[in-house]
Every structure is written in C-alpha cells, then in structure tokens.
Short mmCIF file of C-alpha atoms in Angstrom, two decimals:
data_model
loop_
_atom_site.label_atom_id
_atom_site.label_comp_id
_atom_site.label_asym_id
_atom_site.label_seq_id
_atom_site.Cartn_x
_atom_site.Cartn_y
_atom_site.Cartn_z
CA MET A 106 -46.04 4.33 -9.72
CA PRO A 107 -45.79 2.15 -12.65
CA SER A 108 -46.51 -1.45 -12.70
CA LEU A 109 -43.82 -3.96 -12.38
CA THR A 110 -44.83 -5.54 -16.27
CA SER A 111 -44.68 -2.00 -17.78
CA THR A 112 -40.70 -1.41 -15.85
CA LEU A 113 -39.69 -4.27 -17.31
CA GLU A 114 -41.30 -3.56 -20.67
CA LEU A 115 -39.31 -0.30 -19.99
CA PHE A 116 -35.88 -3.06 -19.55
CA GLN A 117 -36.80 -4.30 -23.27
CA LEU A 118 -35.62 -1.32 -24.70
CA PRO A 119 -32.34 -1.96 -26.05
CA PHE A 120 -31.07 1.57 -25.01
CA MET A 121 -32.42 0.76 -21.56
CA GLN A 122 -30.92 -2.54 -21.47
CA ARG A 123 -27.11 -0.53 -22.50
CA ALA A 124 -27.93 1.67 -19.95
CA LEU A 125 -28.40 -1.15 -17.61
CA ILE A 126 -24.94 -2.98 -18.77
CA GLY A 127 -23.10 0.11 -18.69
CA GLY A 128 -23.94 0.97 -14.76
CA ILE A 129 -23.05 -2.52 -14.18
CA LEU A 130 -19.85 -2.12 -16.18
CA THR A 131 -18.64 1.18 -14.24
CA GLY A 132 -19.84 -0.04 -10.79
CA LEU A 133 -17.62 -3.10 -11.02
CA MET A 134 -14.84 -1.10 -12.46
CA GLY A 135 -15.52 1.87 -9.54
CA GLY A 136 -15.90 -1.00 -6.48
CA LEU A 137 -12.69 -2.40 -7.35
CA LEU A 138 -10.49 0.12 -8.02
CA GLY A 139 -12.10 2.05 -6.05
CA SER A 140 -11.42 -0.52 -2.60
CA PHE A 141 -7.63 0.30 -3.09
CA THR A 142 -8.45 3.79 -3.59
CA ILE A 143 -9.43 4.63 -0.59
CA LEU A 144 -7.30 2.58 1.24
CA ARG A 145 -4.47 4.45 -0.38
CA GLN A 146 -6.54 7.88 0.61
CA LEU A 147 -6.39 8.84 -3.14
CA SER A 148 -10.46 9.33 -3.25
CA PHE A 149 -9.84 12.78 -3.63
CA PHE A 150 -8.00 12.16 -6.64
CA SER A 151 -10.22 10.47 -8.38
CA ASP A 152 -12.83 13.40 -7.66
CA ALA A 153 -10.25 15.93 -8.73
CA LEU A 154 -10.07 13.28 -12.15
CA GLY A 155 -13.76 13.87 -13.27
CA HIS A 156 -13.49 17.67 -12.35
CA SER A 157 -10.69 17.58 -14.55
CA ALA A 158 -12.52 15.94 -17.64
CA LEU A 159 -14.80 18.92 -17.90
CA LEU A 160 -11.62 20.49 -19.43
CA GLY A 161 -10.97 17.44 -21.48
CA ILE A 162 -14.27 17.29 -22.88
CA SER A 163 -13.75 21.54 -23.62
CA LEU A 164 -10.25 21.00 -25.13
CA GLY A 165 -11.78 18.47 -27.59
CA LEU A 166 -14.67 21.07 -28.38
CA LEU A 167 -12.92 24.10 -28.67
CA LEU A 168 -10.28 21.94 -31.22
CA GLY A 169 -13.07 21.13 -33.08
CA ILE A 170 -12.43 17.23 -32.24
CA ASN A 171 -14.93 14.34 -30.65
CA PRO A 172 -14.45 15.01 -27.19
CA SER A 173 -15.07 11.48 -26.29
CA SER A 174 -12.26 10.67 -28.12
CA VAL A 175 -9.67 13.52 -26.15
CA LEU A 176 -11.00 12.63 -22.93
CA LEU A 177 -9.28 9.48 -22.64
CA PRO A 178 -5.78 10.11 -23.62
CA PHE A 179 -6.29 13.32 -21.19
CA ALA A 180 -7.43 11.79 -18.20
CA VAL A 181 -4.31 9.94 -18.56
CA VAL A 182 -1.92 12.18 -19.18
CA PHE A 183 -3.66 14.65 -16.45
CA ALA A 184 -3.32 12.23 -14.18
CA LEU A 185 0.47 11.91 -14.32
CA GLY A 186 1.03 14.57 -14.27
CA VAL A 187 -1.22 15.23 -10.95
CA ALA A 188 0.21 12.46 -9.33
CA TYR A 189 4.12 14.17 -10.57
CA LEU A 190 3.20 17.58 -9.51
CA LEU A 191 1.92 15.80 -5.80
CA GLU A 192 4.88 13.72 -5.49
CA ARG A 193 7.10 16.50 -6.20
CA THR A 194 5.72 19.58 -3.77
CA ARG A 195 6.10 19.97 0.00
CA LEU A 196 2.41 20.98 -0.08
CA TRP A 197 -0.88 18.85 1.45
CA THR A 198 -2.39 16.55 -1.05
CA ASP A 199 -5.64 18.06 -0.38
CA ALA A 200 -4.95 21.50 -0.72
CA LEU A 201 -3.45 21.00 -3.96
CA LEU A 202 -5.90 18.59 -5.22
CA ASN A 203 -8.22 21.25 -4.72
CA ILE A 204 -6.48 24.01 -6.63
CA VAL A 205 -6.41 21.34 -9.49
CA TYR A 206 -9.89 20.50 -9.70
CA SER A 207 -11.50 23.79 -8.91
CA SER A 208 -8.93 25.27 -11.83
CA SER A 209 -9.66 22.93 -14.02
CA LEU A 210 -13.15 23.73 -13.63
CA ALA A 211 -12.87 26.98 -13.89
CA ILE A 212 -10.54 26.90 -17.34
CA GLY A 213 -13.12 24.18 -18.85
CA VAL A 214 -16.65 26.17 -18.37
CA ILE A 215 -14.16 29.20 -19.56
CA LEU A 216 -13.40 27.00 -22.46
CA LEU A 217 -17.05 26.32 -23.12
CA THR A 218 -18.00 29.72 -23.53
CA PHE A 219 -15.94 30.13 -26.64
CA VAL A 220 -17.23 26.52 -28.53
CA GLY A 221 -21.03 28.47 -28.64
CA GLN A 222 -23.37 25.62 -28.50
CA TYR A 223 -22.81 22.66 -27.66
CA LYS A 224 -25.67 20.36 -27.94
CA GLY A 225 -25.36 18.51 -24.98
CA GLY A 226 -25.24 20.58 -22.74
CA ILE A 227 -22.97 21.61 -19.91
CA ASN A 228 -25.88 19.59 -17.70
CA SER A 229 -25.06 16.23 -19.32
CA ILE A 230 -21.31 16.90 -18.99
CA LEU A 231 -21.83 17.73 -15.18
CA PHE A 232 -24.13 15.12 -14.40
CA GLY A 233 -24.12 12.51 -17.58
CA ASP A 234 -26.47 10.55 -19.60
CA ILE A 235 -26.44 7.26 -19.01
CA LEU A 236 -29.33 6.26 -21.47
CA ALA A 237 -26.85 7.87 -24.46
CA VAL A 238 -24.39 4.85 -23.91
CA ARG A 239 -23.83 3.35 -27.20
CA SER A 240 -22.58 -0.65 -27.79
CA GLY A 241 -19.43 0.53 -28.31
CA ASN A 242 -18.97 2.27 -25.20
CA LEU A 243 -19.75 -1.12 -23.61
CA TRP A 244 -17.17 -2.98 -25.60
CA VAL A 245 -14.60 -0.34 -23.91
CA SER A 246 -15.83 -0.50 -20.57
CA ALA A 247 -15.97 -4.76 -20.44
CA LEU A 248 -11.99 -4.38 -21.85
CA LEU A 249 -11.33 -2.34 -19.14
CA LEU A 250 -12.42 -4.12 -16.38
CA GLY A 251 -10.73 -7.00 -17.95
CA ALA A 252 -7.80 -5.00 -17.98
CA CYS A 253 -8.79 -3.90 -14.14
CA VAL A 254 -9.39 -7.53 -13.10
CA LEU A 255 -6.05 -9.12 -14.86
CA PHE A 256 -3.85 -6.61 -12.93
CA VAL A 257 -5.48 -6.50 -9.65
CA GLY A 258 -5.60 -10.27 -9.71
CA LEU A 259 -2.44 -10.87 -10.68
CA THR A 260 -0.84 -8.78 -8.77
CA LEU A 261 -3.04 -9.06 -5.56
CA ARG A 262 -0.19 -9.46 -3.00
CA SER A 263 2.13 -6.81 -4.13
CA GLN A 264 -1.17 -4.13 -4.39
CA ILE A 265 -2.24 -5.39 -0.89
CA LEU A 266 1.91 -4.91 0.58
CA LEU A 267 1.81 -1.37 -1.34
CA THR A 268 -1.10 -0.39 0.40
CA LEU A 269 0.01 -1.63 3.75
CA HIS A 270 3.31 -0.46 4.26
CA GLU A 271 5.01 1.23 1.21
CA PRO A 272 8.81 0.47 2.53
CA LEU A 273 8.06 -2.88 3.36
CA ALA A 274 6.87 -3.46 -0.36
CA ILE A 275 10.12 -2.05 -1.51
CA ALA A 276 12.02 -4.65 0.69
CA ARG A 277 10.18 -7.08 -0.97
CA GLY A 278 11.58 -6.34 -4.64
CA ILE A 279 8.24 -4.63 -5.79
CA SER A 280 8.47 -1.58 -7.69
CA ALA A 281 6.44 1.09 -6.04
CA LEU A 282 6.60 3.26 -8.59
CA THR A 283 5.43 1.16 -11.76
CA HIS A 284 2.49 -0.18 -9.75
CA ARG A 285 1.78 3.30 -8.60
CA THR A 286 1.89 4.65 -12.30
CA ILE A 287 -0.21 1.77 -13.74
CA PHE A 288 -2.59 2.12 -10.98
CA ILE A 289 -3.25 5.61 -11.44
CA VAL A 290 -3.25 5.42 -14.90
CA LEU A 291 -6.16 2.44 -14.50
CA LEU A 292 -8.22 4.56 -12.48
CA ALA A 293 -7.36 7.95 -14.89
CA LEU A 294 -9.44 5.24 -17.78
CA VAL A 295 -12.33 4.15 -15.33
CA VAL A 296 -13.23 7.88 -14.78
CA GLY A 297 -12.24 8.53 -18.05
CA THR A 298 -14.86 5.80 -19.72
CA SER A 299 -17.60 6.51 -17.33
CA ILE A 300 -17.82 10.32 -17.47
CA GLN A 301 -20.45 10.51 -20.38
CA ALA A 302 -22.82 8.20 -18.36
CA ILE A 303 -22.21 9.43 -14.88
CA GLY A 304 -20.99 13.07 -15.11
CA VAL A 305 -18.11 14.26 -13.98
CA LEU A 306 -19.86 15.73 -10.40
CA LEU A 307 -20.48 12.20 -9.30
CA ILE A 308 -18.15 10.15 -10.56
CA SER A 309 -16.16 9.80 -7.47
CA ALA A 310 -18.96 8.45 -6.08
CA PHE A 311 -18.64 5.41 -7.71
CA VAL A 312 -15.15 5.08 -6.94
CA VAL A 313 -15.16 6.04 -3.01
CA ILE A 314 -19.10 5.04 -1.82
CA PRO A 315 -19.16 1.17 -2.69
CA ALA A 316 -15.71 0.85 -1.40
CA CYS A 317 -16.45 2.69 2.08
CA ALA A 318 -19.83 0.17 2.50
CA ALA A 319 -17.48 -2.96 1.78
CA ARG A 320 -14.88 -1.53 4.44
CA LEU A 321 -17.54 -1.60 7.13
CA LEU A 322 -18.83 -4.88 6.34
CA SER A 323 -15.40 -7.06 5.92
CA ARG A 324 -12.61 -8.80 8.01
CA SER A 325 -10.52 -9.90 5.42
CA PHE A 326 -8.68 -8.09 2.68
CA THR A 327 -9.81 -10.33 -0.56
CA GLY A 328 -13.53 -10.07 0.37
CA TYR A 329 -13.09 -6.59 0.65
CA VAL A 330 -11.94 -6.41 -2.49
CA ILE A 331 -14.49 -8.75 -3.91
CA LEU A 332 -18.04 -6.83 -2.12
CA SER A 333 -16.54 -3.54 -2.95
CA ALA A 334 -16.99 -4.24 -6.63
CA LEU A 335 -20.80 -6.53 -6.14
CA LEU A 336 -21.83 -3.29 -4.29
CA GLY A 337 -20.92 -1.22 -6.70
CA ALA A 338 -23.16 -3.01 -9.06
CA LEU A 339 -26.19 -3.62 -6.87
CA GLY A 340 -25.69 0.47 -6.41
CA ALA A 341 -25.97 0.50 -10.21
CA VAL A 342 -28.88 -2.28 -10.88
CA LEU A 343 -30.61 -0.96 -7.55
CA GLY A 344 -30.33 2.72 -9.43
CA MET A 345 -31.42 2.02 -12.74
CA VAL A 346 -34.61 0.71 -11.59
CA ILE A 347 -35.05 3.19 -9.62
CA SER A 348 -34.70 5.69 -12.03
CA ALA A 349 -36.57 4.35 -15.25
CA VAL A 350 -39.73 3.50 -12.26
CA PHE A 351 -39.92 6.76 -10.56
CA ASN A 352 -38.29 8.74 -13.81
CA LEU A 353 -35.21 10.19 -12.32
CA PRO A 354 -31.90 11.38 -13.48
CA SER A 355 -29.86 8.29 -13.72
CA GLY A 356 -26.56 9.38 -12.39
CA PRO A 357 -27.91 10.79 -9.41
CA ALA A 358 -30.45 7.90 -8.82
CA ILE A 359 -27.53 5.45 -9.10
CA VAL A 360 -25.11 7.57 -5.93
CA THR A 361 -28.32 7.59 -4.09
CA MET A 362 -28.83 3.77 -3.82
CA GLN A 363 -25.29 3.50 -2.93
CA LEU A 364 -25.71 5.73 -0.34
CA ALA A 365 -28.70 3.79 1.01
CA ILE A 366 -26.56 0.75 0.94
CA PHE A 367 -23.50 2.35 2.61
CA LEU A 368 -26.62 3.77 5.34
CA VAL A 369 -27.10 -0.14 5.50
CA ALA A 370 -23.23 -1.52 6.16
CA ILE A 371 -23.46 1.47 9.13
CA VAL A 372 -26.09 0.32 10.68
CA LEU A 373 -25.69 -3.84 10.11
CA PRO A 374 -24.91 -5.79 13.15
CA ARG A 375 -21.02 -5.89 13.14
CA THR A 376 -20.84 -9.31 14.46
CA LYS A 377 -23.32 -11.14 11.71
CA LEU A 378 -21.48 -9.76 8.80
CA SER A 379 -17.79 -9.35 9.40
CA ALA A 380 -17.25 -12.60 8.78
CA VAL A 381 -16.70 -11.76 4.86
CA MET B 20 33.67 -14.37 1.44
CA SER B 21 31.30 -17.14 0.12
CA THR B 22 29.42 -17.30 3.54
CA ASP B 23 29.06 -13.25 3.68
CA VAL B 24 25.23 -12.87 3.45
CA LEU B 25 25.42 -8.92 3.23
CA VAL B 26 28.40 -6.35 2.11
CA VAL B 27 28.77 -3.13 2.96
CA ASP B 28 31.24 -0.83 1.28
CA GLY B 29 31.69 2.57 1.32
CA LEU B 30 27.95 3.59 1.79
CA THR B 31 26.77 7.31 1.58
CA VAL B 32 23.39 8.00 2.00
CA TYR B 33 21.91 11.92 1.63
CA ARG B 34 18.77 12.95 3.44
CA ASP B 35 18.32 15.88 1.35
CA THR B 36 21.47 17.88 1.11
CA TYR B 37 23.36 16.62 4.08
CA PRO B 38 24.67 13.09 4.63
CA ALA B 39 22.92 10.86 7.38
CA VAL B 40 25.48 8.02 6.58
CA GLN B 41 28.51 9.14 5.32
CA ASP B 42 31.37 5.85 4.17
CA VAL B 43 29.97 2.98 6.41
CA SER B 44 31.64 -0.16 5.43
CA PHE B 45 31.10 -3.88 6.98
CA ALA B 46 30.17 -7.13 6.19
CA LEU B 47 27.73 -9.96 8.28
CA ALA B 48 28.29 -13.61 7.88
CA GLU B 49 26.32 -16.61 8.23
CA GLY B 50 24.84 -17.31 11.63
CA THR B 51 25.63 -13.79 13.61
CA ASP B 52 23.75 -11.49 15.32
CA THR B 53 24.47 -7.85 14.79
CA ALA B 54 23.26 -5.03 16.70
CA ILE B 55 23.56 -1.31 14.81
CA VAL B 56 23.90 1.48 18.06
CA GLY B 57 23.68 4.80 17.89
CA PRO B 58 21.81 7.53 19.22
CA ASN B 59 18.68 9.11 17.66
CA GLY B 60 18.79 11.04 14.45
CA ALA B 61 22.53 8.80 13.34
CA GLY B 62 21.13 7.70 10.55
CA LYS B 63 20.68 4.06 11.62
CA SER B 64 17.62 3.25 9.55
CA THR B 65 18.73 5.68 7.14
CA LEU B 66 21.29 3.02 7.15
CA VAL B 67 19.01 -0.15 6.51
CA GLN B 68 16.73 1.36 4.33
CA ALA B 69 19.69 2.23 1.80
CA VAL B 70 20.72 -1.26 2.48
CA LEU B 71 17.34 -2.53 1.08
CA GLY B 72 16.55 -0.35 -1.80
CA ILE B 73 14.43 1.51 0.13
CA LEU B 74 16.08 5.20 0.15
CA PRO B 75 18.92 5.47 -2.65
CA ARG B 76 22.28 6.04 -2.11
CA ARG B 77 25.24 8.56 -3.34
CA THR B 78 28.62 5.73 -3.21
CA GLY B 79 29.31 2.53 -2.27
CA ASP B 80 28.52 -0.57 -2.89
CA VAL B 81 25.99 -3.48 -1.65
CA LEU B 82 25.83 -6.90 -1.95
CA VAL B 83 23.50 -9.26 -1.14
CA LEU B 84 24.22 -13.02 -1.16
CA GLY B 85 26.71 -11.84 -3.47
CA GLN B 86 23.77 -9.99 -5.71
CA PRO B 87 24.83 -6.24 -6.57
CA LEU B 88 22.37 -4.04 -5.51
CA SER B 89 21.51 -1.94 -8.45
CA ARG B 90 21.67 2.02 -8.53
CA LYS B 91 17.91 1.89 -8.51
CA GLY B 92 17.36 -0.55 -5.46
CA VAL B 93 16.47 -3.19 -7.30
CA LEU B 94 18.06 -7.10 -6.31
CA PRO B 95 17.16 -10.62 -8.07
CA ALA B 96 13.57 -11.70 -7.40
CA ARG B 97 15.03 -14.88 -5.71
CA VAL B 98 17.36 -12.61 -3.28
CA ARG B 99 14.66 -10.33 -2.04
CA GLN B 100 13.14 -13.69 -1.28
CA GLN B 101 15.78 -14.73 1.18
CA ILE B 102 15.69 -11.21 3.12
CA ALA B 103 13.41 -10.62 5.37
CA TYR B 104 12.76 -6.83 6.73
CA LEU B 105 10.75 -5.67 9.67
CA PRO B 106 10.00 -1.65 9.67
CA GLN B 107 10.25 0.65 13.07
CA ASN B 108 7.28 1.74 13.92
CA PHE B 109 5.31 -0.04 11.76
CA LEU B 110 2.93 1.84 12.18
CA PHE B 111 0.17 0.79 9.07
CA ASP B 112 -4.05 2.26 8.96
CA ARG B 113 -5.47 -0.33 11.29
CA ARG B 114 -8.78 0.44 9.44
CA ILE B 115 -7.06 -1.60 6.49
CA PRO B 116 -9.24 -4.39 6.72
CA ILE B 117 -6.81 -7.90 6.69
CA THR B 118 -6.77 -10.91 8.65
CA VAL B 119 -3.92 -11.95 10.53
CA ASN B 120 -3.37 -15.11 8.02
CA GLU B 121 -3.62 -12.96 5.21
CA LEU B 122 -0.92 -10.69 6.51
CA VAL B 123 1.73 -13.92 7.37
CA ALA B 124 0.36 -15.32 4.01
CA LEU B 125 2.21 -12.19 2.26
CA GLY B 126 5.89 -13.00 3.21
CA TRP B 127 5.43 -16.44 2.17
CA ASP B 128 4.94 -15.23 -1.74
CA SER B 129 7.57 -14.33 -3.84
CA LEU B 130 5.94 -11.51 -5.71
CA GLY B 131 5.94 -11.88 -9.56
CA PRO B 132 2.61 -11.91 -11.25
CA GLN B 133 0.50 -14.93 -10.31
CA LEU B 134 -3.32 -16.21 -9.83
CA PRO B 135 -4.87 -15.42 -6.14
CA TRP B 136 -5.52 -18.53 -5.33
CA ALA B 137 -2.36 -20.94 -6.46
CA ASN B 138 -0.03 -22.39 -4.20
CA ARG B 139 -3.30 -22.13 -1.60
CA GLN B 140 -2.28 -25.32 0.24
CA PRO B 141 1.16 -24.70 1.30
CA ARG B 142 1.17 -21.30 1.82
CA ARG B 143 -1.76 -22.08 4.32
CA LEU B 144 0.53 -24.56 5.75
CA ALA B 145 3.25 -22.54 6.14
CA VAL B 146 1.25 -19.46 7.93
CA SER B 147 0.01 -22.06 10.64
CA ARG B 148 3.85 -22.56 10.59
CA ALA B 149 5.05 -19.55 11.48
CA LEU B 150 2.32 -18.73 13.64
CA ALA B 151 2.72 -21.45 15.66
CA GLU B 152 6.72 -20.74 16.01
CA VAL B 153 5.41 -16.93 17.61
CA ASP B 154 2.70 -18.70 20.16
CA ALA B 155 -0.32 -16.63 17.92
CA LEU B 156 -1.58 -19.45 16.08
CA HIS B 157 -5.20 -18.28 17.65
CA LEU B 158 -4.64 -15.29 16.19
CA GLY B 159 -4.65 -16.31 12.70
CA PRO B 160 -8.37 -15.51 11.78
CA GLN B 161 -8.14 -11.67 13.37
CA PRO B 162 -8.33 -9.00 11.81
CA ILE B 163 -4.94 -6.44 13.02
CA SER B 164 -7.88 -3.58 13.47
CA ARG B 165 -8.22 -6.57 17.15
CA LEU B 166 -4.41 -6.57 17.59
CA SER B 167 -2.73 -5.32 21.09
CA GLY B 168 0.45 -4.20 20.39
CA GLY B 169 2.62 -7.10 21.12
CA GLU B 170 0.51 -9.14 19.12
CA MET B 171 0.73 -7.10 16.28
CA LYS B 172 4.84 -7.70 16.30
CA ARG B 173 4.26 -11.63 16.85
CA ALA B 174 1.63 -11.09 13.89
CA LEU B 175 5.50 -9.40 11.79
CA LEU B 176 7.43 -11.64 12.93
CA ALA B 177 5.16 -14.56 11.87
CA TYR B 178 5.13 -12.82 8.42
CA CYS B 179 9.40 -12.30 8.28
CA LEU B 180 9.39 -16.43 9.39
CA VAL B 181 7.00 -18.06 6.90
CA HIS B 182 9.69 -18.34 4.33
CA PRO B 183 13.02 -19.32 5.02
CA ARG B 184 15.39 -16.48 4.49
CA ARG B 185 19.07 -16.02 5.30
CA LEU B 186 18.94 -12.10 6.27
CA LEU B 187 16.77 -10.75 9.03
CA ILE B 188 17.25 -6.75 9.12
CA LEU B 189 15.06 -5.40 11.83
CA ASP B 190 14.90 -2.12 13.09
CA GLU B 191 13.91 -1.66 17.02
CA ALA B 192 11.78 -4.95 16.35
CA PRO B 193 11.29 -5.97 20.12
CA ALA B 194 10.03 -2.44 20.99
CA GLY B 195 5.99 -2.72 22.17
CA LEU B 196 6.30 -6.34 23.60
CA ASP B 197 6.31 -6.94 27.43
CA VAL B 198 9.32 -8.89 29.56
CA ARG B 199 8.27 -12.30 28.59
CA GLY B 200 7.40 -11.70 24.77
CA GLU B 201 11.01 -9.88 24.57
CA SER B 202 13.10 -12.52 26.13
CA GLU B 203 10.94 -15.36 23.79
CA PHE B 204 11.36 -12.95 21.36
CA TYR B 205 15.17 -13.53 21.48
CA GLN B 206 15.34 -16.96 22.17
CA LEU B 207 13.84 -17.47 18.36
CA LEU B 208 16.13 -15.15 17.22
CA TYR B 209 18.96 -17.18 18.64
CA GLN B 210 17.22 -20.12 17.53
CA LEU B 211 16.53 -19.14 13.84
CA LYS B 212 20.50 -18.09 13.89
CA GLN B 213 21.96 -21.07 15.61
CA ALA B 214 19.83 -23.55 13.88
CA GLN B 215 19.21 -22.40 10.35
CA GLY B 216 22.46 -19.90 10.00
CA TRP B 217 20.14 -16.59 9.27
CA ALA B 218 22.28 -13.17 9.86
CA ILE B 219 20.73 -10.95 12.13
CA LEU B 220 20.82 -7.05 11.12
CA GLN B 221 19.30 -4.91 14.07
CA ILE B 222 18.87 -1.81 15.10
CA SER B 223 18.72 -1.78 19.20
CA HIS B 224 18.10 1.34 21.87
CA ASP B 225 18.10 -2.00 24.15
CA LEU B 226 21.78 -1.84 25.23
CA ASP B 227 21.49 -4.60 28.43
CA MET B 228 19.64 -6.83 25.46
CA VAL B 229 22.51 -6.20 22.96
CA ARG B 230 25.33 -6.95 25.14
CA LYS B 231 23.22 -10.26 25.85
CA HIS B 232 22.31 -11.37 22.63
CA CYS B 233 24.25 -9.79 19.96
CA ASP B 234 27.74 -11.01 18.71
CA ARG B 235 29.03 -7.66 17.17
CA VAL B 236 27.93 -4.35 17.55
CA LEU B 237 28.26 -1.32 14.84
CA CYS B 238 27.97 1.96 16.83
CA ILE B 239 27.44 4.67 14.14
CA ASN B 240 26.53 8.66 14.35
CA ARG B 241 26.88 9.20 10.47
CA SER B 242 29.69 7.40 10.83
CA ILE B 243 30.64 3.98 11.89
CA ARG B 244 32.16 4.99 14.76
CA CYS B 245 33.24 1.54 16.43
CA GLN B 246 32.79 -1.71 15.94
CA GLY B 247 33.53 -5.01 17.36
CA SER B 248 32.40 -7.78 20.25
CA PRO B 249 29.82 -5.98 22.57
CA ASP B 250 32.46 -5.71 25.24
CA TYR B 251 34.71 -3.68 23.06
CA ALA B 252 32.36 -2.19 20.72
CA LEU B 253 30.14 -0.60 24.21
CA SER B 254 32.60 0.10 26.08
CA PRO B 255 31.98 3.51 28.41
CA ASP B 256 35.10 4.87 26.14
CA ASN B 257 33.24 3.84 22.89
CA LEU B 258 30.08 4.78 24.53
CA VAL B 259 31.12 8.72 24.52
CA SER B 260 32.67 8.60 21.35
CA VAL B 261 28.97 7.46 19.94
CA TYR B 262 26.36 8.72 22.26
CA GLY B 263 28.32 11.84 23.89
CA SER B 264 29.58 12.57 27.62
CA GLU B 265 25.96 12.83 29.38
CA PHE B 266 24.81 10.15 28.34
CA VAL B 267 27.83 7.85 29.97
CA ARG B 268 27.21 9.79 33.28
CA TYR B 269 23.52 9.58 33.10
CA ARG B 270 23.92 5.28 32.76
CA HIS B 271 26.70 5.07 35.48
CA HIS B 272 24.66 7.45 38.02
CA HIS B 273 21.57 5.58 37.21
#
C-alpha cells in the first residue's frame, strides 16, 4: 500500500484534482435530486436515462458529431419522451422502463459496430473515465449544480407537497406538470453531464444510493435532502481516495464507497442519528 | 352573491368515456356547512376534485370567491391560499421522512418561489397554534411514520387550519377518528364556521353525523338528486331515490 505522502502527491496532479472536484459536484447533484427521485419512485427512471445515454453517444459518433455535445440534448429529449410515454400508456412503469433501457442499449451497441474504431472504446462508455474530466466539464457541472440548488431551494415546499401527495399540491395551485417536467429535465442533464466520468452503467447509483442512506438517517425532510447531497459528495471523495491508493477504476470505487456508507447507515442505531 | 364562497354551475366531468358528474349546480354561502352524500361510485370525490381543478371538467363554470377556475384548473394564488382540501384516504407513503411540524408548515406558505428559510418565526408560531387547536402540539417533532391513523388526521387538519381560509373541502375527513376525536372534530368545524365564517363542503357517509352537524345536504348520484336541509334531503323518500330501496329498508330494520 502506498504511503500517505505519495497519495497526497497524487492529488497534487491537476487531472486528479479535476477528477476529485468532478466527483464531488456529481455526488452533490446526484444526492440532491436523488432525494426526490427515490421518494417519487423514479429510481428506475434514472437508470433508464443512464443506459439510454449509450444510444446518444453512438448516434453522435455515427453522425460524426462530438458525442459529448449530442449527449445533453439527447438526454433531455429522451427523458421527456419517456415521461410522456409513461403517462400515456397503462403498462407498469418498471416493465416499460425495462423495454426502454434494454432496447436503447441494444440499438446503441449495434450503432457502435458501424462506427468502427472508437478511441475511447465501449469500456469507457460503460464505466466512465473520471480522470479524463476537463475543466470545461467542471464548469458545466458547477453551473448545473447551481441550477439544481436554486430550483430545489426556491420551490422546496412545492416539491415536498408534490412528493407527498400530488392532488393535495394541485389543490394548493401548484402546477404538477410544470414541476415534473423541470425536475425530469434537470435529472436528465445531471445524468448526461456525469456519464463521461461515471459511465452509463453506474450513474444511477449516484442518484439512488446516497439518498437511501440519508433516508435511513433522517426524520425531517429538509435534513434528509441536505444529508443526501452531502453523502453523495462524501462517497465521491472516499471513492477517489480509495481508487488513487489502490489503483482501482474510479467510478466503481466511488459506487463501492457509497455502498459502504449505505451499509453503515443500516447498522447505525436509529435513535442517536434520527434527530437530523 | 357577494357572500357566496363557491358557485358551481352546470358542472359535467367525464372519467374516460362516461360522465361521472353530470350538470351539477350549487352555491356555498359563507359560514355554512354543506354535506355531499351518495352511494359509492356516485361521483362525489370526482365532483370535489373537479371543483379544485385536480380533474379537468367537460362543461360548466366554477367560481371561487368570485374568481373563475380556468379550463386548465388555474386560480389566482391568493384565492388558492383561501382554500384547504383534505383528500379521501390520505395514504401517502409513510416512508417519506417528514415531521408533523414540517407537514403543517406546508399549509402556511403561499407556494411561489421563495427562500426556504424566509418567514421562519411567523411560520413556526402559526404551526404551534394550529397544532394546539387540534390538541396535537406534542406531535410536532414526530416523524409521520410514527403516527397512528387518528394522529395523522389531526396533523392534516392542522395543515388546513394553519392559515385562515374561506373554504374547507373535506373528503370523508373524520373517518379513522375515534368517537371522542370525531366529536371534537365536528366541534372544531362548527367553531370555524361560526366564528370565522368558513364555508365547509364535506363528503360524508355518516348520515347521522350529517343530520346533526350540517346545514345543508346535496344528495348526489352522478347528478344532484335532491338538496336542502338535512331533514328534507335525508327523508326516506329522498334516500330511496339516491341510494335505492334496498339501502333504506336496511336502515329501517337495524
């Protein structure tokens, strides 16, 4: 195992710092939106969004456009389309989402075979490469985090009411459709911007796992939302350190640390921490 | 007309392809308590949800405090703030982490964009007052996952009371309260009606309670079958026309 100083030296490298900041930003965003996503039972939706990003990337490659500039518009249009489909059909949500994500994965892989050589390779699409994060990506993430915080912060009470009981929120004059649409667009953007670092397979963990851990430790809603974002960031920091020290792939290392946090939350005695 | 809190005129609501509510008209004056009665599936919940703009309506007009409810269910925010609604079977997911204080506070704000920590002091005061009114001050810090059915009802009632309103719409609200809780509940409604002039519209299956506490009854089975004072509207003849002859025979024999 490398010494502490050599690990610290590693984090003086610019690409490691970018990776760390990128991980923290993604962790904060995933935790923040994730707290509402799991309560609204959209966990599987975020999973489908992640998988569908492969389709977006291969479309970009096939058309000869930079995949990362295709990805965001694709994710938003795709998310709105799927949300519309879920509202219009009477099938079960999880079954429909399964159709959506497995077929977009399948079509994406087929499209990739027409592209020929893709220098990143399918591996980096599936599992991401957080060390390849550029400062431009960080700015996009930071702006998006700002947008998420503003939206959730300014409409917090409407969001809570919509999560509790939609008819009750509508009776208070909240436009459920508008809020749902904005939320889904933000979720799609968060997933889209994080794909490059985390990969299509693991991105939904950022949304689901910290929020579930926070739920186990919270009794008030506001505390829960904040804790969820913080645990997302904590998982990213721990995961980056572990990945640097043991030379592990960073995306899976972060998700493993999120799992560790979740397991600790399960084991911790409820009475002490439920005051959050 | 100025004292009419709610005016419903020729309201028709479709669920899928059939009319669940057909050509319903009525008006609620200030300081009155009106019950909606009718058999299961008669469209009572559909009616109040259309009045609130939760369900779209096919035809008809709804005026709340003189303001028309738009086709898309929009009312001015200041009118919305004057309405409280307690839905039937308020079964939300008990796994949602939220304390009673937070839940009640949701009823206090008008829901435009605002900083989450704005108006902290007055909100907190209003929440304690509302909880004290329903005798549930001690429940404030509890998460809702720990509440019993009756305690939950009290918390939700406090959510309605936390801000002064003009119109309270209850969909089988007292169901789930014990006898003492129920009588306190009706006492509280009476007080809101008398002292603060709230107009109350409540769906009820408890005809005895309706007889005792309400000023007026709307008997509904898709359309209004009869309306008037409880003595008139709940007469055996009228009950036959609403519920069918089986029901009335059952009530007379027991």
